[in-house]
mmCIF file of N, CA and C in Angstrom:
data_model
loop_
_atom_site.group_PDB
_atom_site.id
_atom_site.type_symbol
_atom_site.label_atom_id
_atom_site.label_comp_id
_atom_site.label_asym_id
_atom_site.label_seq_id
_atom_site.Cartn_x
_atom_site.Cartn_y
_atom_site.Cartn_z
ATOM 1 N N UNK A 282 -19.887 -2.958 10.605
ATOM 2 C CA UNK A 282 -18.500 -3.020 10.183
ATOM 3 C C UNK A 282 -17.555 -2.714 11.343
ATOM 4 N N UNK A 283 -16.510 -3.165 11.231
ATOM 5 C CA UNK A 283 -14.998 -2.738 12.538
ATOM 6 C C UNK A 283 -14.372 -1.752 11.666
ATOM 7 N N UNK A 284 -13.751 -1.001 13.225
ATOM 8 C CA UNK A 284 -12.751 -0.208 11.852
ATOM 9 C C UNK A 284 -11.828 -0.530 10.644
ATOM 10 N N UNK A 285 -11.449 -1.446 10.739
ATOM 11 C CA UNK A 285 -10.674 -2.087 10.153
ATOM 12 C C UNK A 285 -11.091 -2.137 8.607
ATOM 13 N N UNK A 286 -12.445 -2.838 8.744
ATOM 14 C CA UNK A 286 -13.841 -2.790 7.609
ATOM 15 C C UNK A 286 -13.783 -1.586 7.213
ATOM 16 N N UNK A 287 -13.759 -0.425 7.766
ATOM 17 C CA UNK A 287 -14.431 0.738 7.189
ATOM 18 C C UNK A 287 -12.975 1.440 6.606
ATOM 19 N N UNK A 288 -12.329 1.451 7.488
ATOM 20 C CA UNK A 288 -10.840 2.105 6.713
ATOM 21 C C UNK A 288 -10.361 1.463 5.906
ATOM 22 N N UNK A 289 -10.111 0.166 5.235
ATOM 23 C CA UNK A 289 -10.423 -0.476 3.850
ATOM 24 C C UNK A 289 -10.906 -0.303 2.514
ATOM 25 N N UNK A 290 -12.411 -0.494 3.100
ATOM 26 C CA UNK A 290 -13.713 -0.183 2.157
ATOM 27 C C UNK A 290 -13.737 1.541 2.056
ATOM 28 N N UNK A 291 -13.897 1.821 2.989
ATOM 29 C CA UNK A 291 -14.311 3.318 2.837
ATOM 30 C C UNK A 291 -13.443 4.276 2.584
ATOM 31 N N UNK A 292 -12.338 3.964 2.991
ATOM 32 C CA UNK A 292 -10.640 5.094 2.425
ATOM 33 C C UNK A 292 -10.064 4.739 1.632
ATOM 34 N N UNK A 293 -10.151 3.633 1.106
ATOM 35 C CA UNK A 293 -8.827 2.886 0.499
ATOM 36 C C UNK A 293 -8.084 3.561 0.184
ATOM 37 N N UNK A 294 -7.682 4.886 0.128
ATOM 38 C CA UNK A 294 -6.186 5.619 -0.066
ATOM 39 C C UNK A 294 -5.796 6.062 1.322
ATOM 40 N N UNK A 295 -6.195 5.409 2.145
ATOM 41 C CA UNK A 295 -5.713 6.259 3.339
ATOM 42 C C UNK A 295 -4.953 4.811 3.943
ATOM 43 N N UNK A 296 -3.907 4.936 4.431
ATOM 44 C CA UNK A 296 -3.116 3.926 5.221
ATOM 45 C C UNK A 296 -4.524 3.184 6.423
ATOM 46 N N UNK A 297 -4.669 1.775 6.360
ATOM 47 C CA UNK A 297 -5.760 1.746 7.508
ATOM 48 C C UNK A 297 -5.038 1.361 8.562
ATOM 49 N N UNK A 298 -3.241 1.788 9.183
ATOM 50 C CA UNK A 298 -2.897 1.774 10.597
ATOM 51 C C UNK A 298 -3.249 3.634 10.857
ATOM 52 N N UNK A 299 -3.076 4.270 9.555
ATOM 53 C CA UNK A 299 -3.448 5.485 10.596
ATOM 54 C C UNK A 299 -5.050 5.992 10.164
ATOM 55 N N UNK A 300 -5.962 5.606 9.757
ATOM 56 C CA UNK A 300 -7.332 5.608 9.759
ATOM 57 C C UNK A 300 -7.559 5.251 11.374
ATOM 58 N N UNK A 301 -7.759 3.581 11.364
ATOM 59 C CA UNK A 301 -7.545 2.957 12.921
ATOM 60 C C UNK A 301 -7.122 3.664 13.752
ATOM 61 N N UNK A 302 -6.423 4.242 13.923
ATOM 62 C CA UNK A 302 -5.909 4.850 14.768
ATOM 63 C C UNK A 302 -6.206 6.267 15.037
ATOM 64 N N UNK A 303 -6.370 7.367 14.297
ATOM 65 C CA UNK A 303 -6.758 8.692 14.315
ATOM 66 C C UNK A 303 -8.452 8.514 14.341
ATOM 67 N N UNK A 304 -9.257 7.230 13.880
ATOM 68 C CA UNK A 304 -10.692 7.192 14.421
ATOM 69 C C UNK A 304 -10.763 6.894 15.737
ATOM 70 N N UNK A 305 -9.991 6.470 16.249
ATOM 71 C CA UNK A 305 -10.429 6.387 18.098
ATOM 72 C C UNK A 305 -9.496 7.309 18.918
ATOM 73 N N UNK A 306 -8.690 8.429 18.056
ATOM 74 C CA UNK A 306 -7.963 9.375 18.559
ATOM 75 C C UNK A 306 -7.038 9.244 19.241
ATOM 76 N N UNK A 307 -5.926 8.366 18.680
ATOM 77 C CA UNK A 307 -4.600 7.882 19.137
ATOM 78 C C UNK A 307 -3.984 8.198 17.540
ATOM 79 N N UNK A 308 -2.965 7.703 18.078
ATOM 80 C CA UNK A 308 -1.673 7.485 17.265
ATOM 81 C C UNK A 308 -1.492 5.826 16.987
ATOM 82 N N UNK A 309 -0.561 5.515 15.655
ATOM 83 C CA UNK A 309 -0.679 4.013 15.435
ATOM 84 C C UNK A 309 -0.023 3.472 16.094
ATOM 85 N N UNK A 310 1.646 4.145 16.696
ATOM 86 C CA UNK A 310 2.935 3.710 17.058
ATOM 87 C C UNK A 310 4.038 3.209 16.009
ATOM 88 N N UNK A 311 3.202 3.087 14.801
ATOM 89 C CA UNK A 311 4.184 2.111 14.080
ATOM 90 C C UNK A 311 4.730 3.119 13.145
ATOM 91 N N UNK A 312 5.837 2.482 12.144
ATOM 92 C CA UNK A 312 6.530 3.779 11.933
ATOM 93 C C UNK A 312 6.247 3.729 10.287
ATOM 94 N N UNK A 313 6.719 5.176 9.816
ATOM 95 C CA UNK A 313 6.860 5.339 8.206
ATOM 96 C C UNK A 313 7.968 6.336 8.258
ATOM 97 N N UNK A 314 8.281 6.664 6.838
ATOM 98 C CA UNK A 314 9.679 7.343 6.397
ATOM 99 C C UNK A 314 9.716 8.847 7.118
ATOM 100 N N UNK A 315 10.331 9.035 7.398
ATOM 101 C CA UNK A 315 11.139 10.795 7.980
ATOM 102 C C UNK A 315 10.861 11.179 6.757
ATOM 103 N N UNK A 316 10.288 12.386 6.063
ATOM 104 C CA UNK A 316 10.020 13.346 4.877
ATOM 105 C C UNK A 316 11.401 14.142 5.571
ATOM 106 N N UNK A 317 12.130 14.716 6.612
ATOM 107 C CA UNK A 317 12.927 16.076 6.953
ATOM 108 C C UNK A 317 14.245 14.845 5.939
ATOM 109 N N UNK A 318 14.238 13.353 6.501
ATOM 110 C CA UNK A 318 15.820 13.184 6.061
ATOM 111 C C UNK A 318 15.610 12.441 5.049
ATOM 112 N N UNK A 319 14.731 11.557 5.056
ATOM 113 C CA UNK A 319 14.448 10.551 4.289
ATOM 114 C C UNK A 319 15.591 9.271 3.670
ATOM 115 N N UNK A 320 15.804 9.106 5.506
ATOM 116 C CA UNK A 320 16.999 7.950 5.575
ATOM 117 C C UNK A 320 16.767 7.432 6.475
ATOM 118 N N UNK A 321 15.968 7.571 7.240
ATOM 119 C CA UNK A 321 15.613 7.035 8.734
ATOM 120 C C UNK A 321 13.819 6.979 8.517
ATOM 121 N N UNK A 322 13.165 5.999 9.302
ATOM 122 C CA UNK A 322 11.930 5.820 9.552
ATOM 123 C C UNK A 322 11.757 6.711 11.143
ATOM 124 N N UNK A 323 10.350 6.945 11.524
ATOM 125 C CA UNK A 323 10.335 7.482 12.591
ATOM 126 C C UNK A 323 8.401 6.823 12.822
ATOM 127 N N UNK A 324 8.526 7.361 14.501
ATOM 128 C CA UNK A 324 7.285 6.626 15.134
ATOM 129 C C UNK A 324 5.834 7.615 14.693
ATOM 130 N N UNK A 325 5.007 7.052 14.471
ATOM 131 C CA UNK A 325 3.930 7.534 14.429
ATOM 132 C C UNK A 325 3.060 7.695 15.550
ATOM 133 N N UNK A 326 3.610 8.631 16.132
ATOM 134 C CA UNK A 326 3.085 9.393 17.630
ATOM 135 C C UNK A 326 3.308 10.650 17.606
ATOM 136 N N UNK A 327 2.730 10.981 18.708
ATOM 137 C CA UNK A 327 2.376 12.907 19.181
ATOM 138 C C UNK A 327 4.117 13.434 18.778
ATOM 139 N N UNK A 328 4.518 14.346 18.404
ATOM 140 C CA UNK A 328 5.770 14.875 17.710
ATOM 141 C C UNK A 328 6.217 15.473 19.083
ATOM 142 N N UNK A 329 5.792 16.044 20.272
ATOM 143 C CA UNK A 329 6.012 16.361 21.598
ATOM 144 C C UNK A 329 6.696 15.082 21.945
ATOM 145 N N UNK A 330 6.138 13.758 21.868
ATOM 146 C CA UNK A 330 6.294 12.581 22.885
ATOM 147 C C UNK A 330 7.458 12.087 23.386
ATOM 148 N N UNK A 331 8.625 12.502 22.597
ATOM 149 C CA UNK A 331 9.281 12.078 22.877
ATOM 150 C C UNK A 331 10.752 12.253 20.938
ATOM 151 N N UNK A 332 11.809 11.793 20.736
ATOM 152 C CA UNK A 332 12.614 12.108 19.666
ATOM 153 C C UNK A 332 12.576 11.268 18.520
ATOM 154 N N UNK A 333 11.906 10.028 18.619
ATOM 155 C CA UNK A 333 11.706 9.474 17.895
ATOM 156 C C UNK A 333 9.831 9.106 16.706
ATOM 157 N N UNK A 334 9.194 10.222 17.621
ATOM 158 C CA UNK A 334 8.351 10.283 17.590
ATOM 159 C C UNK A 334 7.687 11.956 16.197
ATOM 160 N N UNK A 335 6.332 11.622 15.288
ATOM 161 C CA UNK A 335 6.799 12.278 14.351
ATOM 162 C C UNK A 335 4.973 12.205 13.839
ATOM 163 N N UNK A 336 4.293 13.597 13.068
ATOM 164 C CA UNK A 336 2.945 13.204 12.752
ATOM 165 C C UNK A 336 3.257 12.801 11.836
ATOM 166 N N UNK A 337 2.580 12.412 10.615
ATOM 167 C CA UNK A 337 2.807 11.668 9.542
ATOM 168 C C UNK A 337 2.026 12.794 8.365
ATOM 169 N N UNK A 338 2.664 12.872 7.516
ATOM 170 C CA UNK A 338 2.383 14.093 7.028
ATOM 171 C C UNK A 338 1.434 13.700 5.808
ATOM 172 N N UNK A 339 0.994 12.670 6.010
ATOM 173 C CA UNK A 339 -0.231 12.430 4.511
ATOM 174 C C UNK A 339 -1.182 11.145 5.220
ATOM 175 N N UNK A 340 -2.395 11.270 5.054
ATOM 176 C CA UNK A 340 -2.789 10.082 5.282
ATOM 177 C C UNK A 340 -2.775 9.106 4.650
ATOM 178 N N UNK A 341 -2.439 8.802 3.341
ATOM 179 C CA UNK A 341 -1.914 7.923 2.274
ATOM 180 C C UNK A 341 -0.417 7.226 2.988
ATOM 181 N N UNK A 342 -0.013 8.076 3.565
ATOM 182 C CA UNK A 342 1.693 7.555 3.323
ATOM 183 C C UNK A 342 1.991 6.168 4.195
ATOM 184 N N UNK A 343 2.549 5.123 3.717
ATOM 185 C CA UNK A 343 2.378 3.912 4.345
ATOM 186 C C UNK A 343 3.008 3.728 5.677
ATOM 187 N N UNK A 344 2.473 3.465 6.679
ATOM 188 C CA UNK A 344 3.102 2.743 7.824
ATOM 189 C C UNK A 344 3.291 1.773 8.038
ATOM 190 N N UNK A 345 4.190 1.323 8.719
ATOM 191 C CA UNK A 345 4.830 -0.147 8.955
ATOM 192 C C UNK A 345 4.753 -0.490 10.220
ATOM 193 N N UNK A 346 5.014 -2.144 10.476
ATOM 194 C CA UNK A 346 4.941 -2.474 11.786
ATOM 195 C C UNK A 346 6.180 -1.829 12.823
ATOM 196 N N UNK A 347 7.329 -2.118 12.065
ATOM 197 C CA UNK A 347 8.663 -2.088 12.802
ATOM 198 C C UNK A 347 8.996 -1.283 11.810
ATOM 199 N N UNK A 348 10.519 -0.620 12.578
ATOM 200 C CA UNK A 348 11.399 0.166 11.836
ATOM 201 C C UNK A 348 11.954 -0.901 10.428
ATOM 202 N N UNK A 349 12.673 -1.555 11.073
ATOM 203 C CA UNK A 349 12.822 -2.613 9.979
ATOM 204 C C UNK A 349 12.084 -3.034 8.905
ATOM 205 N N UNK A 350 11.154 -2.951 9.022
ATOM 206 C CA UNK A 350 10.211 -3.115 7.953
ATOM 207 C C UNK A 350 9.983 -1.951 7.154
ATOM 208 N N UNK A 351 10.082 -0.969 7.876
ATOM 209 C CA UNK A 351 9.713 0.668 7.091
ATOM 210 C C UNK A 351 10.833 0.602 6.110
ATOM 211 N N UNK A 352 11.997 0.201 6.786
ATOM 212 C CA UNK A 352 13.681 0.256 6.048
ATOM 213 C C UNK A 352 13.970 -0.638 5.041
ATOM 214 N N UNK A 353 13.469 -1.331 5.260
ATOM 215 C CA UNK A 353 13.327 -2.510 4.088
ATOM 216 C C UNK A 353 12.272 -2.466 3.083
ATOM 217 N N UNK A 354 11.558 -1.959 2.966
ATOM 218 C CA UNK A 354 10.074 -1.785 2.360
ATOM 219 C C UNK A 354 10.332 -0.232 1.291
ATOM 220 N N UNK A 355 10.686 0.902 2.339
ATOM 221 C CA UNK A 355 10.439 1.940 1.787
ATOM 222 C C UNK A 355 12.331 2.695 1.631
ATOM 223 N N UNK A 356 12.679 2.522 2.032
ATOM 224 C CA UNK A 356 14.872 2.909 2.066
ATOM 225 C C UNK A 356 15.949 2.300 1.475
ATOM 226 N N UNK A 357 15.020 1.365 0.465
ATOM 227 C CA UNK A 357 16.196 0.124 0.304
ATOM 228 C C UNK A 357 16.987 0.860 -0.441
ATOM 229 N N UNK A 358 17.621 1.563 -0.444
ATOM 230 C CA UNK A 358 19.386 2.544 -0.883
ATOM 231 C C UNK A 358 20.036 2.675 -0.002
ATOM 232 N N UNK A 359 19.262 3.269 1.949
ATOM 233 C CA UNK A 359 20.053 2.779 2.882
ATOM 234 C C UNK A 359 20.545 1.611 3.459
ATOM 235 N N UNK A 360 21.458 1.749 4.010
ATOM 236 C CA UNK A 360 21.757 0.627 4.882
ATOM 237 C C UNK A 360 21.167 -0.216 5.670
ATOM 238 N N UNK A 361 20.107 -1.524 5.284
ATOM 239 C CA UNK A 361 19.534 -1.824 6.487
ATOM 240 C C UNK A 361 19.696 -1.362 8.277
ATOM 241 N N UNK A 362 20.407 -1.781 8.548
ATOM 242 C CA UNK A 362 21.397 -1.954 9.877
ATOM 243 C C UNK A 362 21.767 -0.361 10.194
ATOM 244 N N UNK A 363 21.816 0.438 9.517
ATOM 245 C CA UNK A 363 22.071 1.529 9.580
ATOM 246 C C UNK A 363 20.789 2.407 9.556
ATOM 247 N N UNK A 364 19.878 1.967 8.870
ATOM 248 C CA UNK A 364 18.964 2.853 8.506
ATOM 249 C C UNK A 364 17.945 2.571 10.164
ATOM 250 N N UNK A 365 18.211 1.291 10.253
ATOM 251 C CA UNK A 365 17.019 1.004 11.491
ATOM 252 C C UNK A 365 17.971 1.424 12.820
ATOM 253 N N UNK A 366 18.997 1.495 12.713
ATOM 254 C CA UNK A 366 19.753 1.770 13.930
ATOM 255 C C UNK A 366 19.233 3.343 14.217
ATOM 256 N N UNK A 367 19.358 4.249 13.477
ATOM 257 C CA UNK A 367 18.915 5.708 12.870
ATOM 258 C C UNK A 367 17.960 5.579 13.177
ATOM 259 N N UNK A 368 16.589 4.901 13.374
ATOM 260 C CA UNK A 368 15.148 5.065 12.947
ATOM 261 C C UNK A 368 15.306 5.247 14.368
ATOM 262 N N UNK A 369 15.444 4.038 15.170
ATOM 263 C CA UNK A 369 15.099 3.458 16.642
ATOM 264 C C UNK A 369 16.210 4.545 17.538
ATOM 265 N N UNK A 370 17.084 4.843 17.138
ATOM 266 C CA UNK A 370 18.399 6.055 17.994
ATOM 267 C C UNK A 370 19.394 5.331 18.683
ATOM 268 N N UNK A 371 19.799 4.110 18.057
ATOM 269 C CA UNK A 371 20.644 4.150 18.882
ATOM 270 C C UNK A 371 21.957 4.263 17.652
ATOM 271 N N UNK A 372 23.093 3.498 18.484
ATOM 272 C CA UNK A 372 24.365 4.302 17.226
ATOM 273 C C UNK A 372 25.098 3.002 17.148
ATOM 274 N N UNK A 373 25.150 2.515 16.033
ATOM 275 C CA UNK A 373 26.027 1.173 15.479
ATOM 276 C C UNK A 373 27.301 1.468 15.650
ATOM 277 N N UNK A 374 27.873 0.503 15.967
ATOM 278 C CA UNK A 374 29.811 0.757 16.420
ATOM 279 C C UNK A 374 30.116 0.859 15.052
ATOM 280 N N UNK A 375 31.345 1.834 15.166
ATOM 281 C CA UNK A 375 32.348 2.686 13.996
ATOM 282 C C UNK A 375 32.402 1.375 13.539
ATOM 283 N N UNK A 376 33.082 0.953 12.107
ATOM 284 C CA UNK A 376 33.681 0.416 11.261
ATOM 285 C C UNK A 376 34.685 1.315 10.031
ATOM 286 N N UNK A 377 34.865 2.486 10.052
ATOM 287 C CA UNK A 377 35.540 3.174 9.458
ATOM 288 C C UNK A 377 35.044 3.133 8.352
ATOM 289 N N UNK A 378 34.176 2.587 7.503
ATOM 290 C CA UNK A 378 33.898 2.547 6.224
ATOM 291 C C UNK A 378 32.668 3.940 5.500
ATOM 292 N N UNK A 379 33.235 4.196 4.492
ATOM 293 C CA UNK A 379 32.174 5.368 4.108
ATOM 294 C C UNK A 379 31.130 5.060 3.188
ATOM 295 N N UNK A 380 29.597 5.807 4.288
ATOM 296 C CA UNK A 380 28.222 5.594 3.242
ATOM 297 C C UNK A 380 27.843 7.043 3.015
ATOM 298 N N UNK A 381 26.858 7.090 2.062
ATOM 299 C CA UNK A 381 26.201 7.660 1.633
ATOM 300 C C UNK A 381 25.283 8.485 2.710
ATOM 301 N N UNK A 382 24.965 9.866 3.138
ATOM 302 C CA UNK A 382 24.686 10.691 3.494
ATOM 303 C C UNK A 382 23.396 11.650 2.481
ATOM 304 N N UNK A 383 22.186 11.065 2.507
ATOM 305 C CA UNK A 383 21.424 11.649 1.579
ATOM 306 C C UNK A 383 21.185 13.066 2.146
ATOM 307 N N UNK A 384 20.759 13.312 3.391
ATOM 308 C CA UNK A 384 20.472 14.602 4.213
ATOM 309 C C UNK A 384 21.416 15.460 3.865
ATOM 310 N N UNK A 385 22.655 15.068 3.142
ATOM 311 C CA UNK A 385 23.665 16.208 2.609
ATOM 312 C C UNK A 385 24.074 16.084 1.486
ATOM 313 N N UNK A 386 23.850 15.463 0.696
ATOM 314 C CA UNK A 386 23.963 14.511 -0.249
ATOM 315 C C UNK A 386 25.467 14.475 -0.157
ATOM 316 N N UNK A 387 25.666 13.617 0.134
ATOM 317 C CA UNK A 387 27.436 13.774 0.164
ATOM 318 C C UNK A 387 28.027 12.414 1.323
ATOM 319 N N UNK A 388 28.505 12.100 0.921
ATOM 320 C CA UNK A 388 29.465 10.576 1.618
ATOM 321 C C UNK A 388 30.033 11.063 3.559
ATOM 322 N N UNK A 389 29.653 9.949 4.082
ATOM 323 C CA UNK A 389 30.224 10.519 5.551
ATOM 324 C C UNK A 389 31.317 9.245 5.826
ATOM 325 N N UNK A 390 32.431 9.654 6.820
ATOM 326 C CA UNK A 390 32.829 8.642 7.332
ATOM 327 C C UNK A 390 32.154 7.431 8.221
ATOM 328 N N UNK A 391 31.951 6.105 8.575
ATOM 329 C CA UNK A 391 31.500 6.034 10.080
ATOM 330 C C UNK A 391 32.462 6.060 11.061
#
């Protein structure tokens, strides 16, 4: 069998990007939801590595290829465009309009 085969067949509750990946003792890279905000996706790498980077706190919990996909898949209340801008760090130009702020529960300006 490949890993692939075995983290399938043999876990099936375990995500098989982070099976694959924690059996040859890496990280997947790819991302799943922030549990601290749970408005932003974050990378599935060493939590040292760097700010965007985060362990994954269940082996069940799904990972995705791209941020975008995590955001679309698992956030759809956030803002696409917002939510992946957040995931990846960078900062979408103001538009003055007010969203939703789950980390406080409470409305922010942009």
């Amino acid at each position: 069998n490949t890993i692939s085969e075995c983290c399938t067949l043999g876990q099936s509750w375990v995500d098989e990007r982070f099976c694959a990946s924690r059996s040859v003792g890496t990280y997947s890279g790819a991302w799943f939801v922030d549990s601290v905000t749970n408005s932003k996706c974050v990378k599935d790498c060493a939590s040292g590595a760097g700010p965007l980077c985060a362990d994954v706190d269940s082996p069940s919990t799904p990972i995705y290829e791209t941020a975008e996909e995590c955001c679309r898949e698992k956030l759809s209340w956030v803002d696409l465009n917002r939510c992946v801008d957040a995931s990846e760090g960078t900062t979408p130009p103001s538009n003055g309009e007010w969203y939703v702020d789950f980390s406080i529960l409470g409305c922010v300006e942009d």
